[in-house]
PDB file of C-alpha atoms and ligand atoms in Angstrom:
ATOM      1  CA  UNK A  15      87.565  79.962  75.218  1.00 86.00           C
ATOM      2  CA  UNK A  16      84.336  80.733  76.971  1.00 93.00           C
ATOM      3  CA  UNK A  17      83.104  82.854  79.535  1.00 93.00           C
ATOM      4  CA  UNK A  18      80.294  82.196  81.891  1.00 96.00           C
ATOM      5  CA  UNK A  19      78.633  84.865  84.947  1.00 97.00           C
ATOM      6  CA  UNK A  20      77.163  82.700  87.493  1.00 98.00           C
ATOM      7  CA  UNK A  21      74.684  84.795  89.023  1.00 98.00           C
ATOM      8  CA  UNK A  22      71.731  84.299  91.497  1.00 98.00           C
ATOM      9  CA  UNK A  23      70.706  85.685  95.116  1.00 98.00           C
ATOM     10  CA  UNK A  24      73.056  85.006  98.595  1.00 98.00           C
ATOM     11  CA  UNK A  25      72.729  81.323  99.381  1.00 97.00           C
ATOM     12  CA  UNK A  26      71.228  80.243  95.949  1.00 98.00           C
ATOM     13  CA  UNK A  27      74.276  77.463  95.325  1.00 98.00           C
ATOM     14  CA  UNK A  28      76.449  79.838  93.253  1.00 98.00           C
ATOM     15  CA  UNK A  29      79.729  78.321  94.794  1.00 97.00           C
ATOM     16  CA  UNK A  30      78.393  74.640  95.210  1.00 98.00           C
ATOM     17  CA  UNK A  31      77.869  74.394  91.385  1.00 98.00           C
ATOM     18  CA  UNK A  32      81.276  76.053  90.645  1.00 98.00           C
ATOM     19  CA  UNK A  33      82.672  73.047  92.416  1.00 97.00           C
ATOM     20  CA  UNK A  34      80.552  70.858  90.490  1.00 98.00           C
ATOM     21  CA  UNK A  35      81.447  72.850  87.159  1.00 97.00           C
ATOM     22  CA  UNK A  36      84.968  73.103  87.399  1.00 95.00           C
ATOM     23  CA  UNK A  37      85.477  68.940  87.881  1.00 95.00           C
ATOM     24  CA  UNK A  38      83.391  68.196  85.412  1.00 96.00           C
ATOM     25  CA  UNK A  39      84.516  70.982  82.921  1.00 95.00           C
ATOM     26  CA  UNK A  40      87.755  72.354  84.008  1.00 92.00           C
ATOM     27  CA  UNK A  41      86.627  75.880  83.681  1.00 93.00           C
ATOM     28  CA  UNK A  42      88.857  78.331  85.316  1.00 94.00           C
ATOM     29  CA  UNK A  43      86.663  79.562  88.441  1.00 95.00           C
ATOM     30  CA  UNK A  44      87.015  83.722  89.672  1.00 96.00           C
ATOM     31  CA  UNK A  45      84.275  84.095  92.627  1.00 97.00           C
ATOM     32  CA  UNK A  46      84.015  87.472  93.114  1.00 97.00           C
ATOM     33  CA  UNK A  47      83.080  87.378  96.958  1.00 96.00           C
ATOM     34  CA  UNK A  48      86.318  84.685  97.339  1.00 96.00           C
ATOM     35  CA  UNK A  49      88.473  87.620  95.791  1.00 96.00           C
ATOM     36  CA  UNK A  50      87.296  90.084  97.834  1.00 97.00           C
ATOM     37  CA  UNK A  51      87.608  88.134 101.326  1.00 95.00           C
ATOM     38  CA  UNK A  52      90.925  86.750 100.100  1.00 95.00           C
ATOM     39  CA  UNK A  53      91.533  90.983  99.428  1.00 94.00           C
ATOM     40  CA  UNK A  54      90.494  91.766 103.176  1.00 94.00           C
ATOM     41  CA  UNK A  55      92.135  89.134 104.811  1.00 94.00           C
ATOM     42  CA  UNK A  56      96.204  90.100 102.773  1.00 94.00           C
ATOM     43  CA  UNK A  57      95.490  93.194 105.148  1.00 94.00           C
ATOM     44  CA  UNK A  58      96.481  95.466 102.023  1.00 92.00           C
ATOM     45  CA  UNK A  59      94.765  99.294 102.291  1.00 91.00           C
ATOM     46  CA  UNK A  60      92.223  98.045  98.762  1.00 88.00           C
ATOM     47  CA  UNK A  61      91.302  94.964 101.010  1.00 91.00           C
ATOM     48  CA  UNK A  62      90.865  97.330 104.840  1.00 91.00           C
ATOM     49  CA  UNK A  63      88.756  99.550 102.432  1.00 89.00           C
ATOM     50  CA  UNK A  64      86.501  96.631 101.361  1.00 94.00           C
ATOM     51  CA  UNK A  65      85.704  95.079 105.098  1.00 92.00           C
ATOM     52  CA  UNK A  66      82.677  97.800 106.156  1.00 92.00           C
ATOM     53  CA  UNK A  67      80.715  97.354 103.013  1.00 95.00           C
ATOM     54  CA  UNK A  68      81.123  93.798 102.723  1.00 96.00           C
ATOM     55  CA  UNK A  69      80.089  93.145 106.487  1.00 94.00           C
ATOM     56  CA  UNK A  70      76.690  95.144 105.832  1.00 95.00           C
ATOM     57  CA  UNK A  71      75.924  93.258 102.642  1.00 96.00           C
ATOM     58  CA  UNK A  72      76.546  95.890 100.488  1.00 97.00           C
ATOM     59  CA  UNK A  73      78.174  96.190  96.874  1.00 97.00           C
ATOM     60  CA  UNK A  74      81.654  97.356  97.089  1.00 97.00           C
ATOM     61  CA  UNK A  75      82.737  99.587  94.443  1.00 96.00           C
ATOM     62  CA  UNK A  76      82.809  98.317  90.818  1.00 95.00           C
ATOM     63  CA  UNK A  77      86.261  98.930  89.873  1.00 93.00           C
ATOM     64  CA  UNK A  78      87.660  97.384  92.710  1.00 94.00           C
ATOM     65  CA  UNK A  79      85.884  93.955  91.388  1.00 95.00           C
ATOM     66  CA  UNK A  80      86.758  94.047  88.298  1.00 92.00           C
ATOM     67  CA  UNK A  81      90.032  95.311  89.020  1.00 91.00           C
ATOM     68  CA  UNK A  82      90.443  91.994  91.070  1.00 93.00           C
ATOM     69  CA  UNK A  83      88.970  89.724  88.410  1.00 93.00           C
ATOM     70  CA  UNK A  84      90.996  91.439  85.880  1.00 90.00           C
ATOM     71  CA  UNK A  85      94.078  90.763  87.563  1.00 91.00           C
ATOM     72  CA  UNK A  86      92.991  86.951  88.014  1.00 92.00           C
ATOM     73  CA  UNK A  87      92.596  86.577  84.015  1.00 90.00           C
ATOM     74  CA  UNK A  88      95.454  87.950  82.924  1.00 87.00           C
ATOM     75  CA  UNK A  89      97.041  85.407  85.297  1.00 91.00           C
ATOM     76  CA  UNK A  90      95.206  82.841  83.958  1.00 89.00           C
ATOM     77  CA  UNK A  91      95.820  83.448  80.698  1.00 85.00           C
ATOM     78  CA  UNK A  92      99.348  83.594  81.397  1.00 88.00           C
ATOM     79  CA  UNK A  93     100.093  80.212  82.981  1.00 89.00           C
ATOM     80  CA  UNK A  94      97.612  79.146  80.092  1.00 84.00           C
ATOM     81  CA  UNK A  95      95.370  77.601  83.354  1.00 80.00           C
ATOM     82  CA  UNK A  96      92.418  77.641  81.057  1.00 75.00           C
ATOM     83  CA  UNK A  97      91.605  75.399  77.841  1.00 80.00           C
ATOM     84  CA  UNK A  98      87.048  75.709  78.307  1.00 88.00           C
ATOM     85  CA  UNK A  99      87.013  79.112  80.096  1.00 92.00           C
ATOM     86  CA  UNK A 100      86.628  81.384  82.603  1.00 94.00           C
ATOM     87  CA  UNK A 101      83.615  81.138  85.567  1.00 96.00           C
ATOM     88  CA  UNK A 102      82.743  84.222  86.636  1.00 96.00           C
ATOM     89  CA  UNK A 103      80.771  83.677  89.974  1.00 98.00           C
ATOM     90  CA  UNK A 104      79.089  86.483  91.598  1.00 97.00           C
ATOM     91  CA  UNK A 105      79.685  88.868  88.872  1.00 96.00           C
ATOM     92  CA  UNK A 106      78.226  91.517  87.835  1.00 97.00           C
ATOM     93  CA  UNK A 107      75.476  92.289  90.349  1.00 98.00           C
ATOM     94  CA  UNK A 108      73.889  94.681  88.312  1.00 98.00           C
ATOM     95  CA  UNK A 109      73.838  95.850  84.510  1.00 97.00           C
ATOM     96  CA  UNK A 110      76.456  98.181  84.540  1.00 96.00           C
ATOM     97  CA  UNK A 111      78.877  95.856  86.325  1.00 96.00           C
ATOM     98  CA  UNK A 112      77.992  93.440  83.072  1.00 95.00           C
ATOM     99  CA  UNK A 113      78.201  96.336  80.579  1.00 92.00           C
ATOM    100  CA  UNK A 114      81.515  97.121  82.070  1.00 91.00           C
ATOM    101  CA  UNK A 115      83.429  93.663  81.670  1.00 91.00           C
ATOM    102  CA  UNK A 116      81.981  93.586  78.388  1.00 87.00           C
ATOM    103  CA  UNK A 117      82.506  96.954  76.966  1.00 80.00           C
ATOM    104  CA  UNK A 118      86.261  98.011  78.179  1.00 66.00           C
ATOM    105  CA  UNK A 119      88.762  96.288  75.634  1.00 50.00           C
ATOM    106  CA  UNK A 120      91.416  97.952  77.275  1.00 52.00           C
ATOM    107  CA  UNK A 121      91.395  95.647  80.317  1.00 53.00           C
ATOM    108  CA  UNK A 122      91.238  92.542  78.410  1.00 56.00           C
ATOM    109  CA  UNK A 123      87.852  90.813  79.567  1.00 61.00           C
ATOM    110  CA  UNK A 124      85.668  89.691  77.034  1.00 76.00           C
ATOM    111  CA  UNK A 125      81.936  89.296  75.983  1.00 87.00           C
ATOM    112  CA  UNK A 126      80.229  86.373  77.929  1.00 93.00           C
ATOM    113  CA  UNK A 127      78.964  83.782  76.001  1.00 95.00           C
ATOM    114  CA  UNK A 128      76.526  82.269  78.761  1.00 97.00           C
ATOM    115  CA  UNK A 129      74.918  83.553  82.084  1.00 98.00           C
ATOM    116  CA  UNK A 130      73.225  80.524  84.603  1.00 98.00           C
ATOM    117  CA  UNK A 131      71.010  82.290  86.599  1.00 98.00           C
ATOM    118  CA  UNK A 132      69.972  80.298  89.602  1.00 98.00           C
ATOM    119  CA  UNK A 133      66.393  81.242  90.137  1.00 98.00           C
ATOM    120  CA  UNK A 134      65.441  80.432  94.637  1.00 98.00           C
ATOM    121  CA  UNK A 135      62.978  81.856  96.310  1.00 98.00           C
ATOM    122  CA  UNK A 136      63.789  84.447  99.357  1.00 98.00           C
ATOM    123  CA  UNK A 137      62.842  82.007 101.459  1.00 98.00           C
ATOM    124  CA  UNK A 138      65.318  79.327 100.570  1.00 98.00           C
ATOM    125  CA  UNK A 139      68.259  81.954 100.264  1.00 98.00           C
ATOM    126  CA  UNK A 140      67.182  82.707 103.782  1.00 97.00           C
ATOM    127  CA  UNK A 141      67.223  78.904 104.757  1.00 97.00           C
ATOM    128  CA  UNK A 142      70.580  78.240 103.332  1.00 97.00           C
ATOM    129  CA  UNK A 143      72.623  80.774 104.467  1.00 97.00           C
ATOM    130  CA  UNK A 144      71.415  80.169 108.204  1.00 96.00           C
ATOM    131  CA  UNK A 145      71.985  76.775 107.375  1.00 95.00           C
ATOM    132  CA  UNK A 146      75.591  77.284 106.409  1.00 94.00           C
ATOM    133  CA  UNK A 147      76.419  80.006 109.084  1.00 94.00           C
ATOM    134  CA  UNK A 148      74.929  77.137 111.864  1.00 93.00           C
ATOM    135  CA  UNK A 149      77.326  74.552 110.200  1.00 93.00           C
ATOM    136  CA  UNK A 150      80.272  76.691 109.614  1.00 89.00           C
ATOM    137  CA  UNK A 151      83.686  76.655 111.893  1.00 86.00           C
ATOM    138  CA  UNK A 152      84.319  80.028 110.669  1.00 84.00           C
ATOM    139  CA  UNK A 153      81.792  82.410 110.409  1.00 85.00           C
ATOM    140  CA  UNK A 154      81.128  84.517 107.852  1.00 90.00           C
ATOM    141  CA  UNK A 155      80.808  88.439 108.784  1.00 89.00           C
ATOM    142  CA  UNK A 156      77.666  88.901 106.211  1.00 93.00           C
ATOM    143  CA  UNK A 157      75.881  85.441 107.061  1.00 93.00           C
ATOM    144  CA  UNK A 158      73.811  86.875 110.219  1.00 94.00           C
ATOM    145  CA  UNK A 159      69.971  87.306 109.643  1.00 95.00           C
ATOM    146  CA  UNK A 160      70.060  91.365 109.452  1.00 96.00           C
ATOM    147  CA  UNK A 161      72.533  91.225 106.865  1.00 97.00           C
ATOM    148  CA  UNK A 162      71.360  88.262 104.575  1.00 97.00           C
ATOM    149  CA  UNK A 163      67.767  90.095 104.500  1.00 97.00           C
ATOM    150  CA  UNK A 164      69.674  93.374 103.079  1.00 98.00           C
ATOM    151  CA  UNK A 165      71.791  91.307 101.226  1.00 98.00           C
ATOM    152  CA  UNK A 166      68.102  89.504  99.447  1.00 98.00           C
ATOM    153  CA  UNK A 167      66.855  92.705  99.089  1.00 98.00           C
ATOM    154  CA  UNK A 168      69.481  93.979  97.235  1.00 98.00           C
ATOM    155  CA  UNK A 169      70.089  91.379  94.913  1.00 98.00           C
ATOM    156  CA  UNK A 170      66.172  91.535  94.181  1.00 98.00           C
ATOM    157  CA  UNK A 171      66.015  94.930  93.028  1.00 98.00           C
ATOM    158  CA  UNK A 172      69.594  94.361  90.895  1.00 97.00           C
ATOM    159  CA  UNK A 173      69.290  91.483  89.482  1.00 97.00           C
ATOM    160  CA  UNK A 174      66.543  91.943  87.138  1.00 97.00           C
ATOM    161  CA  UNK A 175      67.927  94.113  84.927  1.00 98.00           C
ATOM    162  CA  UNK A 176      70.830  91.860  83.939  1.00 98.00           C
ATOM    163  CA  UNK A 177      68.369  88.953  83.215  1.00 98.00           C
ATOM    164  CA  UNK A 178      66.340  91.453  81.053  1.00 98.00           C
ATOM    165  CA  UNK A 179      69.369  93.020  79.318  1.00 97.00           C
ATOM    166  CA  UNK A 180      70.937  90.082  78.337  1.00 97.00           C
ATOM    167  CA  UNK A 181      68.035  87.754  77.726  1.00 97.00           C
ATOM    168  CA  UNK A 182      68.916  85.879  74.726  1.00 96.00           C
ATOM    169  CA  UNK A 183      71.883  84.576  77.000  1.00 97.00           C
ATOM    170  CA  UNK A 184      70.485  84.043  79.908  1.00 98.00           C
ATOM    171  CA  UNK A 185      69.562  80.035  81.445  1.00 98.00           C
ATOM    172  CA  UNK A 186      67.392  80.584  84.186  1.00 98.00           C
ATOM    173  CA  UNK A 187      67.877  77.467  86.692  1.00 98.00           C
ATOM    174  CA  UNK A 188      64.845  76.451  88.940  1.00 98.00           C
ATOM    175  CA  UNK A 189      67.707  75.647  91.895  1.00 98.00           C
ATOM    176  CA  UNK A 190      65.464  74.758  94.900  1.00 98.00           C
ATOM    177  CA  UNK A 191      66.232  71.255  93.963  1.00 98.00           C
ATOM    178  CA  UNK A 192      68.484  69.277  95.418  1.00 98.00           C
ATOM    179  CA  UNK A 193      72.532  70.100  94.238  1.00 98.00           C
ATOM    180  CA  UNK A 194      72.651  66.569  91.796  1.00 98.00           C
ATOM    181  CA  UNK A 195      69.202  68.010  90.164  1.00 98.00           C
ATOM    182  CA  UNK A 196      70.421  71.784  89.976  1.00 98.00           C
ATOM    183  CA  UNK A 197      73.630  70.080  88.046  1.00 98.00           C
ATOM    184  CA  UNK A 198      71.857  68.167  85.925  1.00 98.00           C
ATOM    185  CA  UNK A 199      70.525  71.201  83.932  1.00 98.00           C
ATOM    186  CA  UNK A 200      73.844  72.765  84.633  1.00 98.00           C
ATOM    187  CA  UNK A 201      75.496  70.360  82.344  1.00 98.00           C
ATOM    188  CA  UNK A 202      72.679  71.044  80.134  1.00 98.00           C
ATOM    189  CA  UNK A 203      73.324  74.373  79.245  1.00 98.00           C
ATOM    190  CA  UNK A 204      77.335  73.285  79.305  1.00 98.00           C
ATOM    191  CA  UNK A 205      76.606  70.488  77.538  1.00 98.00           C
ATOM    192  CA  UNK A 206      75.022  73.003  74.652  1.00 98.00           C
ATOM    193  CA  UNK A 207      77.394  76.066  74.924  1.00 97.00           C
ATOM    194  CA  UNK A 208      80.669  73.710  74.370  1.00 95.00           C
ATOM    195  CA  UNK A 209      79.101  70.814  71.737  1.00 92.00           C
TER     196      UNK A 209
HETATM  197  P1  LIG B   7      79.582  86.402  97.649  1.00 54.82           P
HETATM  198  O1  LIG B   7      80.652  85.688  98.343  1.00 54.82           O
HETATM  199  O2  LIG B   7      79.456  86.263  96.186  1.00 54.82           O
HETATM  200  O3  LIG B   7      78.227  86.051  98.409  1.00 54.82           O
HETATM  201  P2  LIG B   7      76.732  85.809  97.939  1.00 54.82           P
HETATM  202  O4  LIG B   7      76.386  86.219  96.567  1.00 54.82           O
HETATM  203  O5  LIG B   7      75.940  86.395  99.033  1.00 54.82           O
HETATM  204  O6  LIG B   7      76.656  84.255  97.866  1.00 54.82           O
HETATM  205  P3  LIG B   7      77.205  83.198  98.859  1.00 54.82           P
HETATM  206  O7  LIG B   7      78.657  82.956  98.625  1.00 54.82           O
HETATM  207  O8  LIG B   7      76.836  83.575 100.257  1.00 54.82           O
HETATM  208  O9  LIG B   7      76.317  81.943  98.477  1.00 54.82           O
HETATM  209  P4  LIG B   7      76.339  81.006  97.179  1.00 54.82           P
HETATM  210  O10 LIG B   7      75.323  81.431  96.202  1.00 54.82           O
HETATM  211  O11 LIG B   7      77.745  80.797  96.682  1.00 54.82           O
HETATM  212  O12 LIG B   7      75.798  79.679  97.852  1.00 54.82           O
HETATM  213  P5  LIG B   7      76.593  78.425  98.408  1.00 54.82           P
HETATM  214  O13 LIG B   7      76.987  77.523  97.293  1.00 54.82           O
HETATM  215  O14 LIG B   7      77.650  78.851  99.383  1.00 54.82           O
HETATM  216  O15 LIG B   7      79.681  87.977  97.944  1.00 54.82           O
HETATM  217  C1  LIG B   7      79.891  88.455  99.265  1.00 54.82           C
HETATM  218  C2  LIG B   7      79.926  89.970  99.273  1.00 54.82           C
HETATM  219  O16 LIG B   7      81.013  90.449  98.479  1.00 54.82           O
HETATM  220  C3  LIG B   7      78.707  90.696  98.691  1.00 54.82           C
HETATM  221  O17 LIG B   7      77.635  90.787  99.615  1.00 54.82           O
HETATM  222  C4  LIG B   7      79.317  92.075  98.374  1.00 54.82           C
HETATM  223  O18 LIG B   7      79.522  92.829  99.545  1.00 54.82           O
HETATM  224  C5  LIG B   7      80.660  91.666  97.814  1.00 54.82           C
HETATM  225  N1  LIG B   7      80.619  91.421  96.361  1.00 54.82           N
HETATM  226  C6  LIG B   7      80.769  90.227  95.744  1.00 54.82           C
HETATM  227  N2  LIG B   7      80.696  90.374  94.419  1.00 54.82           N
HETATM  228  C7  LIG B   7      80.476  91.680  94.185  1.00 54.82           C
HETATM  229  C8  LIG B   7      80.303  92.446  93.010  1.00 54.82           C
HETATM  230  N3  LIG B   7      80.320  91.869  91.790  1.00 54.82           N
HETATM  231  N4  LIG B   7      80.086  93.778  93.131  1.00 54.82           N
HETATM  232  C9  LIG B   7      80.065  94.372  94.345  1.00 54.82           C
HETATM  233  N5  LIG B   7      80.222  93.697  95.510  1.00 54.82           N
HETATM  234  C10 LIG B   7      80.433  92.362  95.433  1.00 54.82           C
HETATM  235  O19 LIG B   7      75.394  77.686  99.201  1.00 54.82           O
HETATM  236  C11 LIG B   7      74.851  78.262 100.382  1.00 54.82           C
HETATM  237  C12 LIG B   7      74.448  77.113 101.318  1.00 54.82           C
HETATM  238  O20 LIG B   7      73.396  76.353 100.717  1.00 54.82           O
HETATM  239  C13 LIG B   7      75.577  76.126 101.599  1.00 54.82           C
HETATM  240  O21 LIG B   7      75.482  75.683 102.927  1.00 54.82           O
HETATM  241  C14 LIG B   7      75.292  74.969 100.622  1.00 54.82           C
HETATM  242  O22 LIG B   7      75.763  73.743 101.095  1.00 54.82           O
HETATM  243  C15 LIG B   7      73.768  74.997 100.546  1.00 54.82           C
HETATM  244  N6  LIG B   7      73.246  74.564  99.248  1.00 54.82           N
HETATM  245  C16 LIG B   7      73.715  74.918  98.026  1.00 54.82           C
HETATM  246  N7  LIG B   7      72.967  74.367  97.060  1.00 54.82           N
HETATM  247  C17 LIG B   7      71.972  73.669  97.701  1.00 54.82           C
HETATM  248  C18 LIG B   7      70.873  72.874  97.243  1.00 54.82           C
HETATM  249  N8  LIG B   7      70.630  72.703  95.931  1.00 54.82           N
HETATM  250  N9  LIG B   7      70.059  72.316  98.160  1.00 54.82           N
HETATM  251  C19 LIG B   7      70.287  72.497  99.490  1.00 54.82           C
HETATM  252  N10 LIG B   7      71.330  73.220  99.988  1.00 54.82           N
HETATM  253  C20 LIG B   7      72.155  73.801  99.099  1.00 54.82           C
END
């Protein structure tokens, strides 16, 4: 079994491609932003905690996320839901969240094999995201313009080092194409890590 991080800045496609992914390749998808919401909105005390940092675009704490994705494995693994993989999108946001999942045997994640990085500028996050908030019935409490600008901001100073660290494992995706073109080198890199 393999596991793949999905990372990339707010609004870069992350979740599109998942879709995309998981029909073509029956991965087993964890988004770590769908966790959390899903967290919030079961109106437990982890999830109230969660709601003022995720509103202002910050990071919530690390061990809450991987406490969450954690969780999600196991029960993966236990209904066997999984044949290719797991699909870790949105995770980690920074090195130690990948050093972390990596490093801890003790709560049963593994090494990654693969990281797609999807590579937009700050304008197109930008564009997207006020794209999706115009178009969307329910409104997301981080898609307004003050947030998304922290939101680019902080994945610009972050995400670097996790593309640096892990290099040799590492597809960077030019993904201001259209979603068909994006996938196409998706199932590239796929296509390679499962031959
Ligand atoms: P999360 O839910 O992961 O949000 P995000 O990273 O900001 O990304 P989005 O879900 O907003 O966008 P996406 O990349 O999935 O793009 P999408 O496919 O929707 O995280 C939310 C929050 O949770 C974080 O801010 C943080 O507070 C917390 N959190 C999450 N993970 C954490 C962690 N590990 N540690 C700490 N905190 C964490 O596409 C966007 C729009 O663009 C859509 O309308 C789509 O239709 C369109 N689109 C997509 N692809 C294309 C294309 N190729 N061309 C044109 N339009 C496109």
């Amino acid at each position: 079994m393999k596991t793949v991080w999905i990372v990339g800045g707010p609004g870069c496609g992350k979740g599109t491609q998942c879709e995309r992914i998981i029909a073509k390749y029956g991965f087993y998808h964890i988004s770590s932003g769908d966790l959390l919401r899903e967290e919030v909105a079961s109106g437990s005390p982890r999830g109230a905690s969660l709601q003022e940092a995720m509103s202002q675009g910050l990071f919530v704490p690390t061990d809450i996320v991987l406490d969450l994705i954690r969780e999600r494995m196991e029960k993966a693994k236990k209904e066997e839901s999984t044949k290719t993989g797991f699909l870790i999108d949105g995770y980690p946001r920074e090195l130690g969240q990948g050093l972390l999942f990596e490093k801890n045997a003790s709560i049963n994640v593994c090494p990654v094999d693969l990281i797609i990085f999807f590579d937009v500028s700050n304008e197109t996050l930008e564009k997207r995201l006020l794209g999706r908030a115009a178009a969307a019935v329910t409104q997301r409490a981080d898609d307004n313009l003050e947030t998304i600008k922290r939101r680019i901001k902080i994945f610009n100073v972050k995400n670097g080092e996790i593309v640096n660290h892990y290099k040799d494992k590492v597809v960077r995706i030019n993904a201001e194409g259209s979603v068909d073109d994006v996938f196409a080198e998706v199932s590239k890199a796929l296509d390679a890590l499962l031959k």
